[in-house]
mmCIF file with all atom_site columns, C-alpha atoms in Angstrom:
data_model
loop_
_atom_site.group_PDB
_atom_site.id
_atom_site.type_symbol
_atom_site.label_atom_id
_atom_site.label_alt_id
_atom_site.label_comp_id
_atom_site.label_asym_id
_atom_site.label_entity_id
_atom_site.label_seq_id
_atom_site.pdbx_PDB_ins_code
_atom_site.Cartn_x
_atom_site.Cartn_y
_atom_site.Cartn_z
_atom_site.occupancy
_atom_site.B_iso_or_equiv
_atom_site.pdbx_formal_charge
_atom_site.auth_seq_id
_atom_site.auth_comp_id
_atom_site.auth_asym_id
_atom_site.auth_atom_id
_atom_site.pdbx_PDB_model_num
ATOM 1   C CA . MET J 1 1   ? 12.862  2.827   -9.959  1.00 46.00 ? 1   MET J CA 1
ATOM 2   C CA . GLY J 1 2   ? 15.034  -0.037  -7.998  1.00 50.00 ? 2   GLY J CA 1
ATOM 3   C CA . SER J 1 3   ? 16.098  -3.557  -9.669  1.00 53.00 ? 3   SER J CA 1
ATOM 4   C CA . GLY J 1 4   ? 14.014  -4.708  -7.393  1.00 52.00 ? 4   GLY J CA 1
ATOM 5   C CA . ARG J 1 5   ? 16.001  -6.245  -5.096  1.00 65.00 ? 5   ARG J CA 1
ATOM 6   C CA . ASN J 1 6   ? 16.830  -4.392  -2.455  1.00 79.00 ? 6   ASN J CA 1
ATOM 7   C CA . LEU J 1 7   ? 13.005  -2.518  -1.968  1.00 90.00 ? 7   LEU J CA 1
ATOM 8   C CA . ARG J 1 8   ? 11.741  -1.097  1.560   1.00 93.00 ? 8   ARG J CA 1
ATOM 9   C CA . VAL J 1 9   ? 9.760   -3.722  3.841   1.00 93.00 ? 9   VAL J CA 1
ATOM 10  C CA . GLY J 1 10  ? 6.484   -2.656  5.694   1.00 93.00 ? 10  GLY J CA 1
ATOM 11  C CA . ASP J 1 11  ? 5.313   -4.344  9.301   1.00 93.00 ? 11  ASP J CA 1
ATOM 12  C CA . ALA J 1 12  ? 3.532   -6.545  7.001   1.00 92.00 ? 12  ALA J CA 1
ATOM 13  C CA . GLU J 1 13  ? 7.250   -8.383  5.611   1.00 92.00 ? 13  GLU J CA 1
ATOM 14  C CA . ARG J 1 14  ? 8.598   -7.891  9.340   1.00 94.00 ? 14  ARG J CA 1
ATOM 15  C CA . GLU J 1 15  ? 6.153   -9.580  10.889  1.00 93.00 ? 15  GLU J CA 1
ATOM 16  C CA . THR J 1 16  ? 6.008   -12.667 8.168   1.00 92.00 ? 16  THR J CA 1
ATOM 17  C CA . ALA J 1 17  ? 10.335  -12.842 8.829   1.00 93.00 ? 17  ALA J CA 1
ATOM 18  C CA . ILE J 1 18  ? 9.442   -12.729 12.617  1.00 93.00 ? 18  ILE J CA 1
ATOM 19  C CA . LYS J 1 19  ? 6.622   -15.818 12.715  1.00 92.00 ? 19  LYS J CA 1
ATOM 20  C CA . ALA J 1 20  ? 9.172   -17.709 9.800   1.00 92.00 ? 20  ALA J CA 1
ATOM 21  C CA . LEU J 1 21  ? 11.867  -17.328 12.728  1.00 93.00 ? 21  LEU J CA 1
ATOM 22  C CA . GLY J 1 22  ? 9.529   -18.722 15.305  1.00 92.00 ? 22  GLY J CA 1
ATOM 23  C CA . GLU J 1 23  ? 8.849   -21.962 13.034  1.00 91.00 ? 23  GLU J CA 1
ATOM 24  C CA . HIS J 1 24  ? 12.913  -22.023 12.587  1.00 92.00 ? 24  HIS J CA 1
ATOM 25  C CA . LEU J 1 25  ? 13.065  -21.801 16.724  1.00 91.00 ? 25  LEU J CA 1
ATOM 26  C CA . THR J 1 26  ? 10.286  -24.400 17.321  1.00 91.00 ? 26  THR J CA 1
ATOM 27  C CA . ALA J 1 27  ? 11.784  -26.440 14.947  1.00 90.00 ? 27  ALA J CA 1
ATOM 28  C CA . GLY J 1 28  ? 15.668  -26.012 16.909  1.00 91.00 ? 28  GLY J CA 1
ATOM 29  C CA . ARG J 1 29  ? 17.276  -24.730 14.514  1.00 91.00 ? 29  ARG J CA 1
ATOM 30  C CA . LEU J 1 30  ? 17.519  -21.529 16.461  1.00 92.00 ? 30  LEU J CA 1
ATOM 31  C CA . ASP J 1 31  ? 18.431  -21.189 20.221  1.00 92.00 ? 31  ASP J CA 1
ATOM 32  C CA . VAL J 1 32  ? 16.809  -18.611 22.322  1.00 92.00 ? 32  VAL J CA 1
ATOM 33  C CA . GLY J 1 33  ? 19.428  -16.132 21.854  1.00 93.00 ? 33  GLY J CA 1
ATOM 34  C CA . GLU J 1 34  ? 19.365  -16.060 18.251  1.00 93.00 ? 34  GLU J CA 1
ATOM 35  C CA . TYR J 1 35  ? 16.312  -16.174 17.968  1.00 93.00 ? 35  TYR J CA 1
ATOM 36  C CA . ASP J 1 36  ? 16.051  -12.842 20.818  1.00 93.00 ? 36  ASP J CA 1
ATOM 37  C CA . GLN J 1 37  ? 18.727  -11.564 18.408  1.00 95.00 ? 37  GLN J CA 1
ATOM 38  C CA . ARG J 1 38  ? 17.307  -12.065 14.992  1.00 94.00 ? 38  ARG J CA 1
ATOM 39  C CA . CYS J 1 39  ? 13.984  -10.877 15.994  1.00 93.00 ? 39  CYS J CA 1
ATOM 40  C CA . ALA J 1 40  ? 15.401  -7.301  16.990  1.00 95.00 ? 40  ALA J CA 1
ATOM 41  C CA . ASP J 1 41  ? 17.203  -7.677  13.441  1.00 95.00 ? 41  ASP J CA 1
ATOM 42  C CA . ALA J 1 42  ? 13.866  -8.005  12.025  1.00 94.00 ? 42  ALA J CA 1
ATOM 43  C CA . ALA J 1 43  ? 11.762  -5.352  14.086  1.00 94.00 ? 43  ALA J CA 1
ATOM 44  C CA . ALA J 1 44  ? 14.557  -2.393  12.949  1.00 95.00 ? 44  ALA J CA 1
ATOM 45  C CA . ALA J 1 45  ? 14.944  -3.970  9.328   1.00 94.00 ? 45  ALA J CA 1
ATOM 46  C CA . ARG J 1 46  ? 14.582  -1.422  6.530   1.00 95.00 ? 46  ARG J CA 1
ATOM 47  C CA . PHE J 1 47  ? 14.847  -3.108  3.459   1.00 94.00 ? 47  PHE J CA 1
ATOM 48  C CA . GLN J 1 48  ? 14.345  -6.807  1.834   1.00 92.00 ? 48  GLN J CA 1
ATOM 49  C CA . SER J 1 49  ? 18.088  -7.367  1.989   1.00 91.00 ? 49  SER J CA 1
ATOM 50  C CA . ASP J 1 50  ? 18.013  -7.219  6.414   1.00 93.00 ? 50  ASP J CA 1
ATOM 51  C CA . LEU J 1 51  ? 15.720  -9.918  6.370   1.00 93.00 ? 51  LEU J CA 1
ATOM 52  C CA . ARG J 1 52  ? 16.863  -11.861 3.585   1.00 91.00 ? 52  ARG J CA 1
ATOM 53  C CA . ALA J 1 53  ? 20.264  -11.628 5.795   1.00 92.00 ? 53  ALA J CA 1
ATOM 54  C CA . LEU J 1 54  ? 18.626  -13.311 9.015   1.00 93.00 ? 54  LEU J CA 1
ATOM 55  C CA . PHE J 1 55  ? 17.743  -16.633 7.023   1.00 92.00 ? 55  PHE J CA 1
ATOM 56  C CA . ALA J 1 56  ? 20.976  -16.994 5.418   1.00 87.00 ? 56  ALA J CA 1
ATOM 57  C CA . HIS J 1 57  ? 21.986  -20.517 7.105   1.00 88.00 ? 57  HIS J CA 1
ATOM 58  C CA . LEU J 1 58  ? 18.419  -21.452 7.998   1.00 91.00 ? 58  LEU J CA 1
ATOM 59  C CA . PRO J 1 59  ? 16.518  -23.940 5.041   1.00 88.00 ? 59  PRO J CA 1
ATOM 60  C CA . ASN J 1 60  ? 13.888  -22.919 3.110   1.00 82.00 ? 60  ASN J CA 1
ATOM 61  C CA . MET J 1 61  ? 10.435  -23.806 4.957   1.00 71.00 ? 61  MET J CA 1
ATOM 62  C CA . VAL J 1 62  ? 8.050   -25.323 3.115   1.00 54.00 ? 62  VAL J CA 1
ATOM 63  C CA . SER J 1 63  ? 4.832   -24.647 3.260   1.00 45.00 ? 63  SER J CA 1
ATOM 64  C CA . PRO J 1 64  ? 2.460   -26.508 5.823   1.00 41.00 ? 64  PRO J CA 1
ATOM 65  C CA . PRO J 1 65  ? -0.440  -28.696 3.800   1.00 40.00 ? 65  PRO J CA 1
ATOM 66  C CA . HIS J 1 66  ? -3.376  -26.132 5.359   1.00 40.00 ? 66  HIS J CA 1
ATOM 67  C CA . ALA J 1 67  ? -1.205  -23.616 2.692   1.00 41.00 ? 67  ALA J CA 1
ATOM 68  C CA . GLN J 1 68  ? -2.460  -25.196 -0.240  1.00 48.00 ? 68  GLN J CA 1
ATOM 69  C CA . ALA J 1 69  ? -5.084  -24.210 -2.546  1.00 54.00 ? 69  ALA J CA 1
ATOM 70  C CA . PRO J 1 70  ? -8.366  -25.633 -0.879  1.00 59.00 ? 70  PRO J CA 1
ATOM 71  C CA . GLU J 1 71  ? -10.119 -28.373 -1.844  1.00 66.00 ? 71  GLU J CA 1
ATOM 72  C CA . PRO J 1 72  ? -13.273 -27.545 -4.114  1.00 68.00 ? 72  PRO J CA 1
ATOM 73  C CA . PRO J 1 73  ? -16.567 -28.285 -1.780  1.00 69.00 ? 73  PRO J CA 1
ATOM 74  C CA . ARG J 1 74  ? -18.203 -31.261 -2.600  1.00 68.00 ? 74  ARG J CA 1
ATOM 75  C CA . ARG J 1 75  ? -21.786 -32.157 -4.404  1.00 64.00 ? 75  ARG J CA 1
ATOM 76  C CA . ARG J 1 76  ? -23.913 -33.242 -1.650  1.00 60.00 ? 76  ARG J CA 1
ATOM 77  C CA . PRO J 1 77  ? -25.141 -36.667 -2.569  1.00 58.00 ? 77  PRO J CA 1
ATOM 78  C CA . VAL J 1 78  ? -29.743 -36.728 -3.039  1.00 55.00 ? 78  VAL J CA 1
ATOM 79  C CA . GLY J 1 79  ? -30.687 -39.061 -0.608  1.00 54.00 ? 79  GLY J CA 1
ATOM 80  C CA . ARG J 1 80  ? -34.005 -40.842 -0.846  1.00 54.00 ? 80  ARG J CA 1
ATOM 81  C CA . ILE J 1 81  ? -35.692 -39.009 2.319   1.00 56.00 ? 81  ILE J CA 1
ATOM 82  C CA . PRO J 1 82  ? -36.452 -35.971 0.028   1.00 67.00 ? 82  PRO J CA 1
ATOM 83  C CA . LEU J 1 83  ? -38.166 -38.802 -2.909  1.00 66.00 ? 83  LEU J CA 1
ATOM 84  C CA . GLY J 1 84  ? -39.203 -40.442 -0.297  1.00 68.00 ? 84  GLY J CA 1
ATOM 85  C CA . ILE J 1 85  ? -41.289 -37.304 0.623   1.00 71.00 ? 85  ILE J CA 1
ATOM 86  C CA . VAL J 1 86  ? -42.288 -35.887 -2.607  1.00 68.00 ? 86  VAL J CA 1
ATOM 87  C CA . LEU J 1 87  ? -43.731 -39.361 -3.296  1.00 70.00 ? 87  LEU J CA 1
ATOM 88  C CA . LEU J 1 88  ? -46.244 -39.106 -0.240  1.00 75.00 ? 88  LEU J CA 1
ATOM 89  C CA . LEU J 1 89  ? -47.183 -35.786 -1.089  1.00 71.00 ? 89  LEU J CA 1
ATOM 90  C CA . VAL J 1 90  ? -48.200 -37.239 -4.904  1.00 71.00 ? 90  VAL J CA 1
ATOM 91  C CA . CYS J 1 91  ? -50.125 -39.291 -2.841  1.00 74.00 ? 91  CYS J CA 1
ATOM 92  C CA . VAL J 1 92  ? -51.867 -37.305 -0.315  1.00 76.00 ? 92  VAL J CA 1
ATOM 93  C CA . VAL J 1 93  ? -53.206 -34.957 -3.250  1.00 72.00 ? 93  VAL J CA 1
ATOM 94  C CA . GLY J 1 94  ? -53.886 -37.273 -5.244  1.00 71.00 ? 94  GLY J CA 1
ATOM 95  C CA . VAL J 1 95  ? -57.103 -38.388 -3.241  1.00 75.00 ? 95  VAL J CA 1
ATOM 96  C CA . LEU J 1 96  ? -57.504 -35.125 -1.628  1.00 74.00 ? 96  LEU J CA 1
ATOM 97  C CA . LYS J 1 97  ? -57.481 -33.473 -4.672  1.00 73.00 ? 97  LYS J CA 1
ATOM 98  C CA . PRO J 1 98  ? -57.120 -35.107 -8.309  1.00 71.00 ? 98  PRO J CA 1
ATOM 99  C CA . ILE J 1 99  ? -57.620 -32.990 -10.231 1.00 74.00 ? 99  ILE J CA 1
ATOM 100 C CA . LEU J 1 100 ? -53.963 -31.397 -9.163  1.00 72.00 ? 100 LEU J CA 1
ATOM 101 C CA . LEU J 1 101 ? -52.669 -34.935 -9.154  1.00 70.00 ? 101 LEU J CA 1
ATOM 102 C CA . LEU J 1 102 ? -51.289 -34.595 -12.946 1.00 74.00 ? 102 LEU J CA 1
ATOM 103 C CA . PRO J 1 103 ? -49.193 -31.506 -12.779 1.00 77.00 ? 103 PRO J CA 1
ATOM 104 C CA . LEU J 1 104 ? -48.023 -32.456 -9.134  1.00 72.00 ? 104 LEU J CA 1
ATOM 105 C CA . ALA J 1 105 ? -46.652 -35.691 -10.777 1.00 75.00 ? 105 ALA J CA 1
ATOM 106 C CA . ALA J 1 106 ? -45.225 -34.117 -13.370 1.00 79.00 ? 106 ALA J CA 1
ATOM 107 C CA . ALA J 1 107 ? -43.029 -31.496 -11.387 1.00 76.00 ? 107 ALA J CA 1
ATOM 108 C CA . ALA J 1 108 ? -41.897 -34.612 -9.162  1.00 74.00 ? 108 ALA J CA 1
ATOM 109 C CA . ALA J 1 109 ? -40.977 -36.803 -12.393 1.00 76.00 ? 109 ALA J CA 1
ATOM 110 C CA . ALA J 1 110 ? -38.793 -33.047 -13.193 1.00 77.00 ? 110 ALA J CA 1
ATOM 111 C CA . LEU J 1 111 ? -37.291 -33.205 -9.622  1.00 72.00 ? 111 LEU J CA 1
ATOM 112 C CA . VAL J 1 112 ? -36.405 -36.645 -9.426  1.00 72.00 ? 112 VAL J CA 1
ATOM 113 C CA . LEU J 1 113 ? -34.899 -36.425 -13.098 1.00 74.00 ? 113 LEU J CA 1
ATOM 114 C CA . LEU J 1 114 ? -32.561 -33.716 -11.510 1.00 72.00 ? 114 LEU J CA 1
ATOM 115 C CA . MET J 1 115 ? -32.080 -35.386 -8.744  1.00 68.00 ? 115 MET J CA 1
ATOM 116 C CA . ARG J 1 116 ? -30.091 -37.640 -10.816 1.00 67.00 ? 116 ARG J CA 1
ATOM 117 C CA . ARG J 1 117 ? -28.252 -35.494 -12.402 1.00 61.00 ? 117 ARG J CA 1
#
């Protein structure tokens, strides 16, 4: 196997290089003629060294903020409305079916304890 310095490139690497050249064009580091020539060279590139040569006089691109690892999802705070609904349900069931009041109250207490964690 080769040393890894001059491996062949595929379409994905060529497309990435062309996109990076577009970012340099947008930043004003390349004029349209240079951009066109470098894009043609990128499309014809066969080896990594061919692509590296296209960026020889350009600064390294800094990763955009959106390329960083995404923030973990935040836990949604538990509001007081679900707790109020549970307490209302306990009261209604207690009036209509008193025999179910004890198990329902125990379930409501367990729910309240789980919601506080």
